[in-house]
Amino acid sequence: MVISNKPLQFIIAILIACLPVFGFANNPSESTPVQTETTAVANEITPEAAGESSEIKEQIKEVIGHHVLDGHEFSIFSDSETGAHYGFPLPIILWDNGVQFFSSSKFEHGEAVAESNGNYYVLHHEKIYKTDAKGTLTGEEHNPTNAQPIDLSITKGVLTIMVVAMLMFLLFTSLAKSYAKNGGISAGFGRLFEPIVLYIRDEIAIPNIGEKHYKKYMSYLLTIFFFVWFLNIFGLTPLGINVTGNIAITFGLAIITFIITNTTANKNYWGHIFWMPGVPVPMKIILAPIELLGVFIKPFALMIRLYANIFAGHIVLMSLIGLMFIFKNWLGSSLSFMLSFAISTIEILVALLQAYIFTMLSALYFGSAVEEHHHEEAHH
């Protein structure tokens, strides 16, 4: 099995090209003005200014926390001074002694108690709790002990998944139809993605799975690549979408790869796990549990890798943007803006790279599952 180094070379070339941008932040000639201005500001700090700074930091933490969480309404913009919210509500679907269905607008952005068929609910840190008519929560502020109904709501993340699924369906349906109409030649907007489809086939599927078996996995590999990529790109927009930075989503994707790998595996795959050929019997007994554990570690690595990279990217980018409101001076804010811009550029590459890695590793797992028995092993 071969891993192509072309994407790695491309990423390294881009990072080298971006080095001057990072070098700007470490210019030694600017160290003295920064120290002088920081010292002057520190000498002028008053209790009121310190309190205001602390309040700004708390607001930034709250914004970052809400950004990385899923939401029960699609909030595009909100004004903290006027209390105005711009967006649209989403349907709330709960299972609590039957189906409870109502609009998220009843929560009034988490400020009101929602009533449905005589039941009362409140929205607290994007979790729905069952309460009384007054909305009383018991327990600690961040860990209420109130009962939680089963939440089947169409959240912001679920809506984004639906939009991406519909977008992919329209794009690739039109691409498939253009092949049929034009004698195997692509046409329309979908043909922009044809080189990527061919790349996944020729550089990922065939080298790692083999020409004999790759076709039955192509539909999944193409779907998972574009699905993860599009979701990552949506996460870089100002809409506050963080789907692939949600561990529940990456867990679901990893489980699908796990199921496909183990349900399509041949007897040679299971033989190498439970009774490795050419290995002494005592070692087989020792290695079998380790190999079996590896079956579950592989999808776990898929889940954590995608989740951690996307989640950390959102946290870092939002933190750098928040520094602009903390510095409140042209030098600090300018540096934060430049660094945020550089990180945003890298995040565009990371969005594509993580989709590539997830697809590549899935292909590797599929290839190991259908690898044919080598004749030379039979003679040992």
Coordinates of C-alpha atoms in Angstrom, one line a residue:
M1 CA 0.0 0.0 0.0
V2 CA 1.4 3.4 -1.0
I3 CA 0.7 6.8 0.4
S4 CA 1.1 9.6 -2.1
N5 CA 3.4 12.5 -1.0
K6 CA 2.0 15.0 -3.4
P7 CA -0.5 16.6 -0.9
L8 CA 2.3 16.8 1.7
Q9 CA 4.6 18.6 -0.7
F10 CA 1.8 21.0 -1.5
I11 CA 1.1 21.8 2.1
I12 CA 4.8 22.3 2.9
A13 CA 5.1 24.7 0.0
I14 CA 2.2 26.7 1.2
L15 CA 3.5 26.9 4.8
I16 CA 6.9 28.0 3.5
A17 CA 5.2 30.7 1.5
C18 CA 3.4 31.9 4.7
L19 CA 6.6 32.1 6.8
P20 CA 7.1 35.9 6.1
V21 CA 3.6 36.5 7.6
F22 CA 4.6 34.8 10.8
G23 CA 8.0 36.5 10.8
F24 CA 6.2 39.9 10.9
A25 CA 5.0 39.1 14.5
N26 CA 8.5 38.4 15.7
N27 CA 10.3 41.5 14.2
P28 CA 12.9 42.5 16.8
S29 CA 12.7 46.1 15.9
E30 CA 9.2 46.3 17.3
S31 CA 10.0 44.7 20.7
T32 CA 10.9 48.1 22.3
P33 CA 7.8 50.0 21.3
V34 CA 5.6 47.1 22.5
Q35 CA 7.4 47.0 25.9
T36 CA 7.1 50.8 26.3
E37 CA 3.4 51.0 25.4
T38 CA 2.6 48.0 27.6
T39 CA 4.4 49.6 30.6
A40 CA 2.7 52.9 30.0
V41 CA -0.7 51.2 29.9
A42 CA 0.0 49.1 33.0
N43 CA 0.9 52.3 35.0
E44 CA -2.5 53.8 34.1
I45 CA -4.7 50.9 35.1
T46 CA -7.4 51.8 37.5
P47 CA -9.8 49.5 39.4
E48 CA -12.6 50.5 37.0
A49 CA -10.4 49.7 33.9
A50 CA -9.4 46.3 35.5
G51 CA -13.0 45.5 36.1
E52 CA -13.9 46.4 32.5
S53 CA -11.0 44.3 31.2
S54 CA -12.2 41.3 33.3
E55 CA -15.8 41.8 32.0
I56 CA -14.5 41.8 28.4
K57 CA -12.5 38.6 29.0
E58 CA -15.6 36.9 30.4
Q59 CA -17.7 38.0 27.4
I60 CA -15.0 36.7 25.0
K61 CA -15.0 33.3 26.9
E62 CA -18.8 33.2 26.6
V63 CA -18.8 34.0 22.9
I64 CA -16.1 31.3 22.2
G65 CA -18.0 28.8 24.3
H66 CA -21.3 29.4 22.4
H67 CA -19.4 29.4 19.1
V68 CA -18.1 25.8 19.5
L69 CA -21.4 24.5 20.9
D70 CA -24.3 23.4 18.8
G71 CA -27.4 25.7 18.9
H72 CA -31.2 25.2 19.0
E73 CA -31.6 28.4 16.9
F74 CA -29.7 29.7 13.9
S75 CA -28.3 32.9 15.3
I76 CA -26.5 35.0 12.6
F77 CA -25.8 38.1 14.7
S78 CA -26.7 39.5 18.1
D79 CA -26.3 43.0 19.6
S80 CA -25.4 42.8 23.3
E81 CA -26.2 46.5 23.8
T82 CA -29.8 46.4 22.4
G83 CA -30.4 42.7 23.0
A84 CA -31.5 42.2 19.4
H85 CA -30.9 38.8 17.8
Y86 CA -30.8 38.2 14.1
G87 CA -31.5 34.7 12.8
F88 CA -34.3 32.2 12.7
P89 CA -35.8 29.6 15.1
L90 CA -35.5 25.9 14.6
P91 CA -37.9 23.1 15.5
I92 CA -37.6 21.6 19.0
I93 CA -38.5 17.9 19.1
L94 CA -38.4 16.2 22.6
W95 CA -39.5 12.8 23.8
D96 CA -41.0 13.3 27.2
N97 CA -44.0 11.1 27.9
G98 CA -44.7 11.4 24.2
V99 CA -43.4 13.7 21.5
Q100 CA -43.2 17.4 22.3
F101 CA -42.9 19.6 19.3
F102 CA -42.6 23.4 19.3
S103 CA -40.5 26.2 18.0
S104 CA -37.2 27.3 19.6
S105 CA -38.6 30.9 19.6
K106 CA -40.5 30.0 22.7
F107 CA -37.3 30.0 24.7
E108 CA -36.7 33.7 23.6
H109 CA -33.0 33.0 23.3
G110 CA -32.8 31.2 26.6
E111 CA -34.5 33.9 28.6
A112 CA -38.0 32.4 28.8
V113 CA -39.7 29.1 29.9
A114 CA -41.2 27.1 27.0
E115 CA -44.5 25.3 27.6
S116 CA -45.7 22.3 25.6
N117 CA -48.8 20.1 26.5
G118 CA -48.5 21.1 30.2
N119 CA -44.8 20.5 30.4
Y120 CA -42.2 23.3 31.0
Y121 CA -38.7 23.5 29.7
V122 CA -35.8 25.9 29.8
L123 CA -32.7 26.2 27.6
H124 CA -29.5 26.4 29.6
H125 CA -26.1 26.4 27.9
E126 CA -27.8 24.8 24.8
K127 CA -29.2 21.9 26.9
I128 CA -32.9 21.5 27.5
Y129 CA -34.1 20.8 31.1
K130 CA -37.6 20.1 32.4
T131 CA -38.7 22.6 35.1
D132 CA -41.8 24.1 36.7
A133 CA -43.7 27.1 35.3
K134 CA -41.1 29.4 36.9
G135 CA -38.2 27.8 35.2
T136 CA -36.4 26.8 38.4
L137 CA -33.2 24.9 38.0
T138 CA -31.7 22.9 40.9
G139 CA -28.1 22.1 41.5
E140 CA -25.0 23.9 40.4
E141 CA -25.2 26.6 37.7
H142 CA -23.3 24.7 35.1
N143 CA -24.6 21.2 36.2
P144 CA -28.3 21.4 36.9
T145 CA -29.9 18.2 38.3
N146 CA -33.2 18.7 36.6
A147 CA -34.5 15.9 34.3
Q148 CA -33.5 16.1 30.7
P149 CA -35.9 14.9 28.0
I150 CA -34.5 13.0 25.0
D151 CA -33.6 15.8 22.6
L152 CA -34.3 15.0 18.9
S153 CA -34.3 18.6 17.8
I154 CA -33.2 20.0 14.4
T155 CA -30.2 22.0 15.8
K156 CA -27.9 24.3 13.9
G157 CA -25.5 21.4 13.3
V158 CA -28.2 19.1 12.0
L159 CA -29.5 21.8 9.7
T160 CA -26.0 22.3 8.3
I161 CA -25.6 18.6 7.7
M162 CA -28.9 18.6 5.8
V163 CA -27.8 21.6 3.7
V164 CA -24.4 19.9 2.9
A165 CA -26.1 16.7 2.0
M166 CA -28.5 18.5 -0.4
L167 CA -25.7 20.4 -1.9
M168 CA -23.7 17.3 -2.5
F169 CA -26.7 15.5 -4.0
L170 CA -27.4 18.4 -6.5
L171 CA -23.7 18.8 -7.4
F172 CA -22.9 15.2 -8.1
T173 CA -26.3 14.3 -9.6
S174 CA -25.8 17.0 -12.2
L175 CA -22.2 15.7 -12.8
A176 CA -23.5 12.2 -13.3
K177 CA -26.2 13.3 -15.7
S178 CA -23.7 15.3 -17.7
Y179 CA -21.7 12.2 -18.3
A180 CA -24.7 10.4 -19.7
K181 CA -25.7 13.3 -21.9
N182 CA -22.3 14.2 -23.3
G183 CA -20.9 10.8 -23.9
G184 CA -18.7 10.5 -20.9
I185 CA -17.6 14.2 -20.8
S186 CA -18.5 16.3 -17.8
A187 CA -20.3 19.6 -18.0
G188 CA -21.8 22.2 -15.7
F189 CA -20.6 23.4 -12.3
G190 CA -20.1 19.8 -11.1
R191 CA -17.1 19.3 -13.4
L192 CA -15.0 21.5 -11.2
F193 CA -14.9 18.5 -8.8
E194 CA -14.1 15.9 -11.4
P195 CA -10.3 16.2 -10.9
I196 CA -10.8 15.6 -7.2
V197 CA -13.0 12.5 -7.9
L198 CA -10.3 11.2 -10.2
Y199 CA -7.6 12.0 -7.6
I200 CA -9.4 10.0 -4.9
R201 CA -9.8 7.1 -7.2
D202 CA -6.2 7.0 -8.6
E203 CA -4.2 8.2 -5.6
I204 CA -6.2 7.0 -2.6
A205 CA -8.5 4.1 -3.4
I206 CA -6.6 2.1 -6.0
P207 CA -3.1 2.2 -4.3
N208 CA -4.5 1.4 -0.8
I209 CA -7.3 -1.0 -1.6
G210 CA -6.3 -2.5 -4.9
E211 CA -7.8 -2.6 -8.3
K212 CA -9.8 -5.7 -7.6
H213 CA -11.8 -4.3 -4.6
Y214 CA -11.7 -0.5 -4.8
K215 CA -14.9 0.1 -6.7
K216 CA -17.2 -1.1 -3.9
Y217 CA -15.7 1.4 -1.6
M218 CA -15.5 4.4 -3.9
S219 CA -19.0 5.7 -3.2
Y220 CA -18.2 5.9 0.5
L221 CA -14.8 7.4 0.1
L222 CA -16.1 10.1 -2.2
T223 CA -19.0 10.8 0.1
I224 CA -16.9 11.1 3.3
F225 CA -14.3 13.3 1.6
F226 CA -16.7 15.9 0.2
F227 CA -18.9 15.7 3.3
V228 CA -16.1 16.4 5.7
W229 CA -14.5 19.0 3.4
F230 CA -17.7 21.0 2.9
L231 CA -18.6 20.9 6.6
N232 CA -15.1 22.1 7.4
I233 CA -15.5 25.0 5.0
F234 CA -18.9 25.9 6.4
G235 CA -17.1 26.0 9.8
L236 CA -14.8 28.8 8.6
T237 CA -17.7 31.1 7.7
P238 CA -19.0 33.8 10.2
L239 CA -22.2 31.8 10.8
G240 CA -20.7 30.1 13.9
I241 CA -21.0 26.5 12.6
N242 CA -18.9 23.9 14.2
V243 CA -20.1 20.5 13.0
T244 CA -16.9 18.5 12.6
G245 CA -15.6 20.1 15.8
N246 CA -18.4 18.2 17.6
I247 CA -17.2 14.8 18.9
A248 CA -20.6 13.2 18.4
I249 CA -20.4 13.9 14.7
T250 CA -16.8 12.5 14.3
F251 CA -17.8 9.5 16.4
G252 CA -20.6 8.8 14.0
L253 CA -18.3 9.1 11.0
A254 CA -15.7 6.8 12.6
I255 CA -18.4 4.2 13.5
I256 CA -19.5 4.0 9.8
T257 CA -15.9 3.4 8.8
F258 CA -15.6 0.8 11.6
I259 CA -18.7 -1.0 10.5
I260 CA -17.8 -1.1 6.8
T261 CA -14.3 -2.3 7.6
N262 CA -15.4 -5.2 9.7
T263 CA -18.4 -6.3 7.8
T264 CA -16.6 -6.5 4.5
A265 CA -13.4 -8.0 5.9
N266 CA -12.3 -11.4 4.5
K267 CA -11.1 -14.4 6.6
N268 CA -7.5 -13.5 6.0
Y269 CA -8.1 -10.2 7.9
W270 CA -9.6 -12.0 10.9
G271 CA -7.0 -14.7 10.7
H272 CA -4.2 -12.2 11.1
I273 CA -6.0 -10.8 14.2
F274 CA -6.8 -14.0 16.1
W275 CA -4.3 -16.5 14.8
M276 CA -1.3 -14.8 13.0
P277 CA 0.4 -17.2 10.5
G278 CA 4.0 -17.9 11.0
V279 CA 4.0 -16.9 14.7
P280 CA 4.7 -19.3 17.6
V281 CA 1.6 -20.4 19.4
P282 CA 2.5 -18.7 22.8
M283 CA 3.0 -15.4 20.9
K284 CA -0.3 -15.9 19.1
I285 CA -2.1 -16.1 22.4
I286 CA -0.4 -12.9 23.7
L287 CA -0.8 -10.9 20.5
A288 CA -4.4 -11.8 19.7
P289 CA -5.9 -9.4 22.4
I290 CA -3.6 -6.6 21.3
E291 CA -4.6 -7.0 17.7
L292 CA -8.2 -7.1 18.7
L293 CA -7.8 -3.9 20.6
G294 CA -6.3 -2.3 17.5
V295 CA -9.6 -3.0 15.7
F296 CA -11.2 -0.5 18.1
I297 CA -8.3 1.9 18.3
K298 CA -8.3 2.6 14.6
P299 CA -11.8 4.3 14.5
F300 CA -11.0 6.0 17.8
A301 CA -8.0 7.6 16.2
L302 CA -10.2 8.7 13.3
M303 CA -12.6 10.3 15.6
I304 CA -10.1 12.1 17.8
R305 CA -7.9 13.4 15.0
L306 CA -10.7 15.1 13.1
Y307 CA -12.4 16.4 16.2
A308 CA -9.3 17.8 17.9
N309 CA -7.9 19.5 14.9
I310 CA -11.1 21.3 13.9
F311 CA -12.1 22.1 17.5
A312 CA -8.7 23.5 18.4
G313 CA -8.7 25.6 15.2
H314 CA -11.9 27.3 16.2
I315 CA -10.7 28.0 19.7
V316 CA -7.4 29.5 18.5
L317 CA -9.0 31.6 15.8
M318 CA -11.7 32.9 18.1
S319 CA -9.2 33.6 20.8
L320 CA -7.0 35.7 18.5
I321 CA -10.0 37.7 17.3
G322 CA -10.9 38.3 21.0
L323 CA -7.5 39.7 21.7
M324 CA -8.4 42.7 19.5
F325 CA -11.0 43.7 22.0
I326 CA -8.6 43.2 24.9
F327 CA -5.6 45.2 23.6
K328 CA -7.6 48.2 22.4
N329 CA -4.6 49.8 20.8
W330 CA -3.5 49.9 17.2
L331 CA -0.4 47.8 17.6
G332 CA -1.9 44.9 19.5
S333 CA -5.1 44.8 17.5
S334 CA -3.1 45.0 14.2
L335 CA -0.9 42.1 15.3
S336 CA -4.0 40.1 16.3
F337 CA -5.7 40.8 13.0
M338 CA -2.6 39.7 11.0
L339 CA -2.2 36.6 13.0
S340 CA -5.9 35.8 12.7
F341 CA -5.7 36.2 9.0
A342 CA -2.7 33.9 8.8
I343 CA -4.4 31.3 10.9
S344 CA -7.6 31.6 8.8
T345 CA -5.5 30.9 5.7
I346 CA -4.0 27.8 7.3
E347 CA -7.4 26.7 8.5
I348 CA -8.6 26.6 4.8
L349 CA -5.7 24.2 4.1
V350 CA -6.5 22.2 7.3
A351 CA -10.1 21.9 6.2
L352 CA -9.0 20.1 3.0
L353 CA -6.2 18.2 4.7
Q354 CA -8.4 16.7 7.4
A355 CA -10.9 15.5 4.8
Y356 CA -8.0 14.0 2.9
I357 CA -6.5 12.3 6.0
F358 CA -9.9 10.9 7.0
T359 CA -10.5 9.5 3.5
M360 CA -6.9 8.1 3.3
L361 CA -7.0 6.3 6.6
S362 CA -10.5 4.9 5.8
A363 CA -9.0 3.5 2.5
L364 CA -6.1 2.0 4.4
Y365 CA -8.4 0.2 6.8
F366 CA -10.5 -1.1 3.9
G367 CA -7.4 -2.2 2.1
S368 CA -6.2 -4.2 5.2
A369 CA -9.6 -5.8 5.5
V370 CA -9.7 -7.2 1.9
E371 CA -6.0 -7.9 1.5
E372 CA -5.5 -11.2 -0.2
H373 CA -3.6 -14.0 1.3
H374 CA 0.0 -14.1 0.1
H375 CA 1.1 -17.4 -1.3
E376 CA 4.6 -17.1 0.2
E377 CA 3.0 -17.1 3.7
A378 CA 1.3 -20.4 3.0
H379 CA 4.7 -22.2 2.8
H380 CA 5.8 -21.1 6.3

